[in-house]
Every structure is written in structure tokens, then in C-alpha cells.
mmCIF file of C-alpha atoms in Angstrom:
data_model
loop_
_atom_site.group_PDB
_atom_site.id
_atom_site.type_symbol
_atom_site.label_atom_id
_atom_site.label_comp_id
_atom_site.label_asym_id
_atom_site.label_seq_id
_atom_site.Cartn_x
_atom_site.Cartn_y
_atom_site.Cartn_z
ATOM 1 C CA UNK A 1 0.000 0.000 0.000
ATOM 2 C CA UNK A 2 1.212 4.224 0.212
ATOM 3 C CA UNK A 3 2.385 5.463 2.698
ATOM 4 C CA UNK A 4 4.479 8.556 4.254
ATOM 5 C CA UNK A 5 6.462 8.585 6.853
ATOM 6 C CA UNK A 6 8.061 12.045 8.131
ATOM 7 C CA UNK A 7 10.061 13.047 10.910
ATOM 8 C CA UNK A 8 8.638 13.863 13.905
ATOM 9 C CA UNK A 9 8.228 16.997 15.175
ATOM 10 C CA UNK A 10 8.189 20.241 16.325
ATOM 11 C CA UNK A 11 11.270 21.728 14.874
ATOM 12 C CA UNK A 12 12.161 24.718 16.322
ATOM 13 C CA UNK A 13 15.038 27.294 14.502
ATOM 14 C CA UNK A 14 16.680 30.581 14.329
ATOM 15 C CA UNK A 15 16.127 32.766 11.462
ATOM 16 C CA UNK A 16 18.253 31.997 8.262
ATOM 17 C CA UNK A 17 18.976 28.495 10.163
ATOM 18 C CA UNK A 18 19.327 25.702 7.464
ATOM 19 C CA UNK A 19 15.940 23.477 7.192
ATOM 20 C CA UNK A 20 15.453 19.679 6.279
ATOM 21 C CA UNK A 21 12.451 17.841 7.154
ATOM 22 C CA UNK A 22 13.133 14.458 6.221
ATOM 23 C CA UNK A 23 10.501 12.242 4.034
ATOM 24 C CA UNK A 24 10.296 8.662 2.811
ATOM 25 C CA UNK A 25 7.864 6.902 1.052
ATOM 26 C CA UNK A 26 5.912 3.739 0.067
ATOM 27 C CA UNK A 27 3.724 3.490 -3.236
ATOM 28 C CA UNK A 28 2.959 0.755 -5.701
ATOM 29 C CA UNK A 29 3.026 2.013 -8.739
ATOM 30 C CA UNK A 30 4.608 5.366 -10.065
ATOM 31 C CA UNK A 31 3.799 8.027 -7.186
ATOM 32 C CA UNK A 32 4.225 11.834 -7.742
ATOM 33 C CA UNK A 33 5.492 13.227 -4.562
ATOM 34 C CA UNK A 34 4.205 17.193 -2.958
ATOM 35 C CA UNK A 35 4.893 18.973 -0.375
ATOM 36 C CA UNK A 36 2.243 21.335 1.406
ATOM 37 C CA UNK A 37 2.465 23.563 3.772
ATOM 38 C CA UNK A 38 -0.088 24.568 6.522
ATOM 39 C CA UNK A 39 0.088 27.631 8.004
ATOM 40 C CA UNK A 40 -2.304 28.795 11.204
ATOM 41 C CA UNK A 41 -6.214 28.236 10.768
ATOM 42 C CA UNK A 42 -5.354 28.645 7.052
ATOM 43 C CA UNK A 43 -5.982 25.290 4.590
ATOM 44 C CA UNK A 44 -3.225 23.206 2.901
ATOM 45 C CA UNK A 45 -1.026 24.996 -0.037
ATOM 46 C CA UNK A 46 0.990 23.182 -2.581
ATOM 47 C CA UNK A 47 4.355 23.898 -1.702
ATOM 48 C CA UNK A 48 6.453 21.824 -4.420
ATOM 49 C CA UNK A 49 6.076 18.826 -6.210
ATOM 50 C CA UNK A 50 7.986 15.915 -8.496
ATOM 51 C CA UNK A 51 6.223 13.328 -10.865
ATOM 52 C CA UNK A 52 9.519 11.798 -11.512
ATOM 53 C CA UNK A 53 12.440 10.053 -10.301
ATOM 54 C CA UNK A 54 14.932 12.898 -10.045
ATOM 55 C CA UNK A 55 12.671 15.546 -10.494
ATOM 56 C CA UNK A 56 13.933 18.255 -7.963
ATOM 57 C CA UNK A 57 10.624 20.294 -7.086
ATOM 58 C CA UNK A 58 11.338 24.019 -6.291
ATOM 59 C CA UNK A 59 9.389 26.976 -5.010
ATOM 60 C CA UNK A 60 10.144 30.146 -2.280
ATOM 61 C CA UNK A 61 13.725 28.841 -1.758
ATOM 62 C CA UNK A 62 12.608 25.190 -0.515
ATOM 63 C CA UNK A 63 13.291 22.301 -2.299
ATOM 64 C CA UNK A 64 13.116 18.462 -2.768
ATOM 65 C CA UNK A 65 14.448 15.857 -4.950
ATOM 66 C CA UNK A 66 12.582 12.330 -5.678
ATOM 67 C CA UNK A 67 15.399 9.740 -4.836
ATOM 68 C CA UNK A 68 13.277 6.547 -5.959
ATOM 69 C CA UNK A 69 16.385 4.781 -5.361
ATOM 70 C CA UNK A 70 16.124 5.715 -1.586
ATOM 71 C CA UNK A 71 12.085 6.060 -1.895
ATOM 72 C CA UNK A 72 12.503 9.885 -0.260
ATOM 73 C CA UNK A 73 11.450 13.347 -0.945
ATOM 74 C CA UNK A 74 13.490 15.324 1.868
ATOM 75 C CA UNK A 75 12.395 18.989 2.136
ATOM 76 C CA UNK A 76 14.916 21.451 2.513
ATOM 77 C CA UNK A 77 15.679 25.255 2.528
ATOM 78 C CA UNK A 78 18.884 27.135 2.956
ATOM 79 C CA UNK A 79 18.016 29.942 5.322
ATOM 80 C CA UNK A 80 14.526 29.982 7.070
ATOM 81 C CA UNK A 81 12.687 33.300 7.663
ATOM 82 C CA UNK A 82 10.122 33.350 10.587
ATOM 83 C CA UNK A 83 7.160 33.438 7.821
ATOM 84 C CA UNK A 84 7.800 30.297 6.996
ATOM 85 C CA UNK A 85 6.377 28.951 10.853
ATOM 86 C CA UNK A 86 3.822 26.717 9.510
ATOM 87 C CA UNK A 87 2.984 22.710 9.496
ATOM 88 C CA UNK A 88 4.817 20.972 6.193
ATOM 89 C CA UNK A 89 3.039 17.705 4.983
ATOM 90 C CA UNK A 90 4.892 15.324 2.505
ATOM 91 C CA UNK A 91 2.341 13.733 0.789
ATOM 92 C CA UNK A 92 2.537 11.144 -2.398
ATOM 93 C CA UNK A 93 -0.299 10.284 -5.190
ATOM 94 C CA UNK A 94 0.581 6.446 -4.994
ATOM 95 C CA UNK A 95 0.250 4.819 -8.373
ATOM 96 C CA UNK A 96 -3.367 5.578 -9.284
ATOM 97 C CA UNK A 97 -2.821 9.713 -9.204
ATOM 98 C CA UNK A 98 -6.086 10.188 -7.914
ATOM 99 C CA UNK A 99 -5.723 10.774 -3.761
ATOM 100 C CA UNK A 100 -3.159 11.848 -1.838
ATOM 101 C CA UNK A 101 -1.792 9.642 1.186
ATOM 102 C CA UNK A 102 -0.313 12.424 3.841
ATOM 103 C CA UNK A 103 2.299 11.986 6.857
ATOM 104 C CA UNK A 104 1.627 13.117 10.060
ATOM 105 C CA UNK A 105 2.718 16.863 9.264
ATOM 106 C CA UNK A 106 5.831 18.484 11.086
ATOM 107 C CA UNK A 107 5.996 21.875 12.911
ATOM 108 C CA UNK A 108 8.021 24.150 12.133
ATOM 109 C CA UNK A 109 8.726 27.451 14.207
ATOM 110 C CA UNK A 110 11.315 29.715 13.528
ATOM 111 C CA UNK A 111 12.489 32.550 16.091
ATOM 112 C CA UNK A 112 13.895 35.725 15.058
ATOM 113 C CA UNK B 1 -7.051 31.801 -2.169
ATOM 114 C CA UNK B 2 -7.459 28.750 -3.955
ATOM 115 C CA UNK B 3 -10.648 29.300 -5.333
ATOM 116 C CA UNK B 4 -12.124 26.282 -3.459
ATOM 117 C CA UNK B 5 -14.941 27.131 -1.324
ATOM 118 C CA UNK B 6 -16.028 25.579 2.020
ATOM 119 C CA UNK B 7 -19.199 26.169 3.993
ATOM 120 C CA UNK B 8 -19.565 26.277 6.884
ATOM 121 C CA UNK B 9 -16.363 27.593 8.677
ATOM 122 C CA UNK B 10 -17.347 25.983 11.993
ATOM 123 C CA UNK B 11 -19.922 23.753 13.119
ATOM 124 C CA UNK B 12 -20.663 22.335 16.729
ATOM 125 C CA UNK B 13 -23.489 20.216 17.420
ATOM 126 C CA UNK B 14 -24.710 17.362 20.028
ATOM 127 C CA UNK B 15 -23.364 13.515 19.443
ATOM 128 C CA UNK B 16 -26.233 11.533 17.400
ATOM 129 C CA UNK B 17 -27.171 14.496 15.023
ATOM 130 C CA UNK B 18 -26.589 14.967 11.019
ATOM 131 C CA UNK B 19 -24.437 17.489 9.813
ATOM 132 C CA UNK B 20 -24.135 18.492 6.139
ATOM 133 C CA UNK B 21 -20.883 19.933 4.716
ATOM 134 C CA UNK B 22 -20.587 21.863 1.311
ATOM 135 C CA UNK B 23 -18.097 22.162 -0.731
ATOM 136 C CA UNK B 24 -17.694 24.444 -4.603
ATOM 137 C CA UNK B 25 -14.443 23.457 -6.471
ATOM 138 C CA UNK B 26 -12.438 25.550 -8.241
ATOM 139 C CA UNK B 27 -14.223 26.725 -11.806
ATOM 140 C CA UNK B 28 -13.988 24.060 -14.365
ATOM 141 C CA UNK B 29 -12.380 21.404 -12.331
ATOM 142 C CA UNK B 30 -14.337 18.077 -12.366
ATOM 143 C CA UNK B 31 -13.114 16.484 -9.164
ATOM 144 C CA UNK B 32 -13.786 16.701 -5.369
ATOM 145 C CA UNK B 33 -11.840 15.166 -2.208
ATOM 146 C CA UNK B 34 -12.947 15.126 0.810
ATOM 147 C CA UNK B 35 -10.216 14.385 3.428
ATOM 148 C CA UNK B 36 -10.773 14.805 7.247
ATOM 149 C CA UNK B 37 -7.837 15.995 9.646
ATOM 150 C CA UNK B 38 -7.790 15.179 13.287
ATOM 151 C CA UNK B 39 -4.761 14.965 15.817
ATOM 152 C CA UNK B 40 -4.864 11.181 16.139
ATOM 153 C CA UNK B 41 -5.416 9.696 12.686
ATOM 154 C CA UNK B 42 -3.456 12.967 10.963
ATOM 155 C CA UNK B 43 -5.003 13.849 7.643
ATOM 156 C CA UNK B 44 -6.756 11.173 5.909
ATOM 157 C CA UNK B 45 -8.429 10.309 2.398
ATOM 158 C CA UNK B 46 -12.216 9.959 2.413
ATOM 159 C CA UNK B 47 -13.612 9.939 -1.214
ATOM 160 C CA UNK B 48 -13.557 11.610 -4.053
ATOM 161 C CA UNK B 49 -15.737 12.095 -7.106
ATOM 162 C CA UNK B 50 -15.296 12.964 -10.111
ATOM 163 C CA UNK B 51 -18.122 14.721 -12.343
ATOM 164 C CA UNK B 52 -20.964 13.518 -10.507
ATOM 165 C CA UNK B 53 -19.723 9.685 -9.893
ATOM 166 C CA UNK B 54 -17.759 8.724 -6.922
ATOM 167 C CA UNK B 55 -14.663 7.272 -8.244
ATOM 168 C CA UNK B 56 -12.417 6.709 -5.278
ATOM 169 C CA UNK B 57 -13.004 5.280 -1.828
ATOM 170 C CA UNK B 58 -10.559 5.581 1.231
ATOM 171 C CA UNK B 59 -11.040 5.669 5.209
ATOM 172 C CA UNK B 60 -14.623 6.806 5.020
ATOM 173 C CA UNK B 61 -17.297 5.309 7.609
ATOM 174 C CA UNK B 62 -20.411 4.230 6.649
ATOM 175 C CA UNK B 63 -22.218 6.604 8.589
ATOM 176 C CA UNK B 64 -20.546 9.464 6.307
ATOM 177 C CA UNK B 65 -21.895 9.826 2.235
ATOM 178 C CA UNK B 66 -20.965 12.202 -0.014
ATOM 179 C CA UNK B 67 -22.818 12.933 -3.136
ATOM 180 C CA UNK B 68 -21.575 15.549 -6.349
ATOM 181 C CA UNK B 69 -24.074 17.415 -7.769
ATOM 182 C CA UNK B 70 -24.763 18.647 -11.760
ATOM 183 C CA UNK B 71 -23.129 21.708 -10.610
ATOM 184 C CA UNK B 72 -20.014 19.882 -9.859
ATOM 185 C CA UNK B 73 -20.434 21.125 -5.900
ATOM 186 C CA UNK B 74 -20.401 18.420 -3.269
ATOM 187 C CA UNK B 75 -21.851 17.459 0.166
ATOM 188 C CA UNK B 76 -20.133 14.900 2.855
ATOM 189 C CA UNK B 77 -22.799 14.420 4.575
ATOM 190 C CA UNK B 78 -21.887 12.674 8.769
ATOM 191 C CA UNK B 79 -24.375 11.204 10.493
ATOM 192 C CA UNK B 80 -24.866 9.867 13.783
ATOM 193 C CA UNK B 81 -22.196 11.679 15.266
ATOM 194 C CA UNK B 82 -19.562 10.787 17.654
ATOM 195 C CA UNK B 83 -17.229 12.483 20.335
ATOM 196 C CA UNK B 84 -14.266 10.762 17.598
ATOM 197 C CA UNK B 85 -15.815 12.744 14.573
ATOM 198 C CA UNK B 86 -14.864 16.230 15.888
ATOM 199 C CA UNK B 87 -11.874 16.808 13.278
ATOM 200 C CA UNK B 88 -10.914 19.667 10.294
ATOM 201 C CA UNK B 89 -12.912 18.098 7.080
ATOM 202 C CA UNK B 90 -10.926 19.730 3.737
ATOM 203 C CA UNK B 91 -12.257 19.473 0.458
ATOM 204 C CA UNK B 92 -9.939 19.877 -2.546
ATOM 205 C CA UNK B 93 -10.399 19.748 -5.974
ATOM 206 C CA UNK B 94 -8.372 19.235 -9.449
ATOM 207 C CA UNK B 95 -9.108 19.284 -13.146
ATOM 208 C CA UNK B 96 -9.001 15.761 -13.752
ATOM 209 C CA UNK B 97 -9.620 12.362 -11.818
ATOM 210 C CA UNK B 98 -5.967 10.963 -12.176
ATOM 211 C CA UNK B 99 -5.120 7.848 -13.513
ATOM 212 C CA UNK B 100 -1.762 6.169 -13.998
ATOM 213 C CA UNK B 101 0.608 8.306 -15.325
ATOM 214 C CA UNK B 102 -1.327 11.757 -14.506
ATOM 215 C CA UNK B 103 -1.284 13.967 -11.842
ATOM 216 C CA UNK B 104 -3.391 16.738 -11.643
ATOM 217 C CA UNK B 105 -2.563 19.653 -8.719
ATOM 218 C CA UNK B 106 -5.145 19.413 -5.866
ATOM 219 C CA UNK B 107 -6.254 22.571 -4.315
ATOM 220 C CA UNK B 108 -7.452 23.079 -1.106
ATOM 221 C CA UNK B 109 -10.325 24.596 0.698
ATOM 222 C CA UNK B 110 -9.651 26.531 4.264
ATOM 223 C CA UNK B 111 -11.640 23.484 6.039
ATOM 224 C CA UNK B 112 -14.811 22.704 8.152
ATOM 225 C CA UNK B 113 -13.794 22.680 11.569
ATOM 226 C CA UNK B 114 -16.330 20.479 13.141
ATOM 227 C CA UNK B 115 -16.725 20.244 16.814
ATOM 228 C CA UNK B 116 -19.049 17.071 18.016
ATOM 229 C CA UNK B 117 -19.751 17.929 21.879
#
């Protein structure tokens, strides 16, 4: 079957810290892996995403690259600001592209 | 804003009642999810349709249905509610239903937050 499994949080950083939130995954088939990002009492938004072994997914200075050879999709960004506070999902599309099978979500706050 | 439309915001209502949840996708796309978050089970799959037929089932009890209308909208409808229901229900919506080899982006509404007291 899919599934995700993240690392735990919270995380807690300083401003322009270095960021990875680590992600691995199981799918049958040919998943396409995302990243979303809570932030408070808001909804989920699309952070980044790969269809593709090797496909390195890039938006607002975070990225992630499908390692199918490892089965992981590790989220990272090279200096966090304190916007970025929020709860970051890795999520994959299993082989059937049609629902999304979510981790647990991990907290991120970042002090000034 | 996504452009995906939830109603309402926040419900809270007595164990054993009905509660009807709404949801308007983005314009033009042709599928709904419905996925409910709570802090124990973390955010899970319920159903989806896609242009009025339900074409995917996942963790969905059978005291919850879910029906898409002509208008491509969509109601989850819970029933015979329980303490263990009280969770954030999202709906999100894409273009397409999927199918191997496609993707198609889901977008997400703000949520339901429903409280079951």
C-alpha cells in the first residue's frame, strides 16, 4: 500500500537556520510526490512537487528531490525566515494519481 | 485563495445528530476530495468524485456519504455523530480524476472545523 512517513516533530530554529524535514515513502506504482504547507487556521497549499524520479521540485527557496532509489522526498531550505512557521506535509499520489496519502505533518517554528 | 470554497467555517453540534458539509471546487475542475484531519489519525483520504460519480473510496465510515451534484459542488454528509468525529474536514479539488501516469494539482479549501460535543 502508500504510505508517508516524516520526521517527527516540532522543529524549532533561528532565522536563516538551514531546514530539512526528512521524508520517505511507500507506493505501488509510479507516485508523484508534494509537499504542502499549513500555516495557522489557514488550509493546505501546494508547496512543491515531483512526478519523476529525479525531479527536484522548487518553489520560495525550498526544495526536494525524488530519490526513488532511496524512496525519499526530503524537504529542505537554505536559510529559514520566521514566515515560513507553519505545518509541512509530505504527501505522495501512490500509483493511481487520484488521492493523496499524507504523513503526520511536522511543525516548524522559527524565532527571530 | 485557492478558489475552493467551504461552507460552513465551523460547526458544533450534540453527538447523534446529522451534519451536512458543502463544498464548490475551483471553476472548471471536475473532481472533489474530501479528506478529514484530526490529531490522532493525521489527515486522511475519504472519497472523491469525479463529475458527478464517486470514483475513489478511502477511510470513510459508513455513517458518512458524499454525493456531487450537476453543478459539480459536493456534500459529505456525517451522520450519527460521535465524540471521535470532531476533526478539520478539507475538500480539494483538481481538473481531472488521475489515472496512472497523470497527476493533476489538488487545491485546497480553508476546512470545516467540526466540533461534536
Amino acid at each position: 500500500g502508500n504510505s508517508v512517513t516524516q520526521m517527527e516533530g516540532p522543529v524549532t530554529l533561528s532565522e536563516e537556520a538551514f531546514l530539512t524535514i526528512n521524508c520517505t515513502y511507500t507506493a505501488t506504482g509510479y507516485p508523484s510526490l508534494f509537499w504542502y504547507v499549513q500555516y495557522p487556521g489557514e488550509g493546505l497549499q501546494l508547496l512543491l512537487k515531483a512526478t519523476k524520479a529525479d525531479d527536484k521540485g522548487s518553489n520560495k527557496g525550498f526544495e526536494a528531490t525524488y530519490r526513488k532509489e532511496t524512496t525519499s522526498f526530503h524537504l529542505e531550505k537554505g536559510s529559514v525566515q520566521v514566515s515560513d512557521s507553519a505545518v509541512y506535509f509530505c504527501a505522495n499520489s501512490g500509483g493511481s494519481n487520484y488521492k493523496l496519502t499524507f504523513g503526520k505533518g511536522t511543525l516548524l517554528t522559527v524565532n527571530p | 485563495d485557492s478558489g475552493v470554497t467551504q461552507t460552513p467555517k465551523h460547526l458544533i453540534t450534540a453527538t447523534g445528530q446529522r451534519v451536512t458539509l458543502r463544498c464548490s471546487p475551483r471553476s472548471g475542475d471536475l473532481s472533489v476530495y474530501w479528506y478529514q484531519q484530526s490529531l490522532d489519525q493525521g489527515l486522511q483520504f475519504l472519497i472523491q468524485y469525479y463529475n458527478g460519480e464517486e470514483r475513489a473510496k478511502g477511510n470513510i465510515l459508513e455513517r458518512f456519504s458524499a454525493q456531487q451534484f450537476p453543478d459539480l459542488h459536493s456534500e459529505l454528509n456525517l451522520s450519527s455523530l460521535e465524540l471521535g468525529d470532531s476533526a478539520l474536514y478539507f475538500c480539494a479539488s483538481s481538473p481531472l480524476g488521475g489515472g496512472q501516469g497523470l497527476y493533476y494539482e489538488q487545491y485546497f479549501g480553508p476546512g470545516t472545523r467540526l466540533t461534536v460535543t
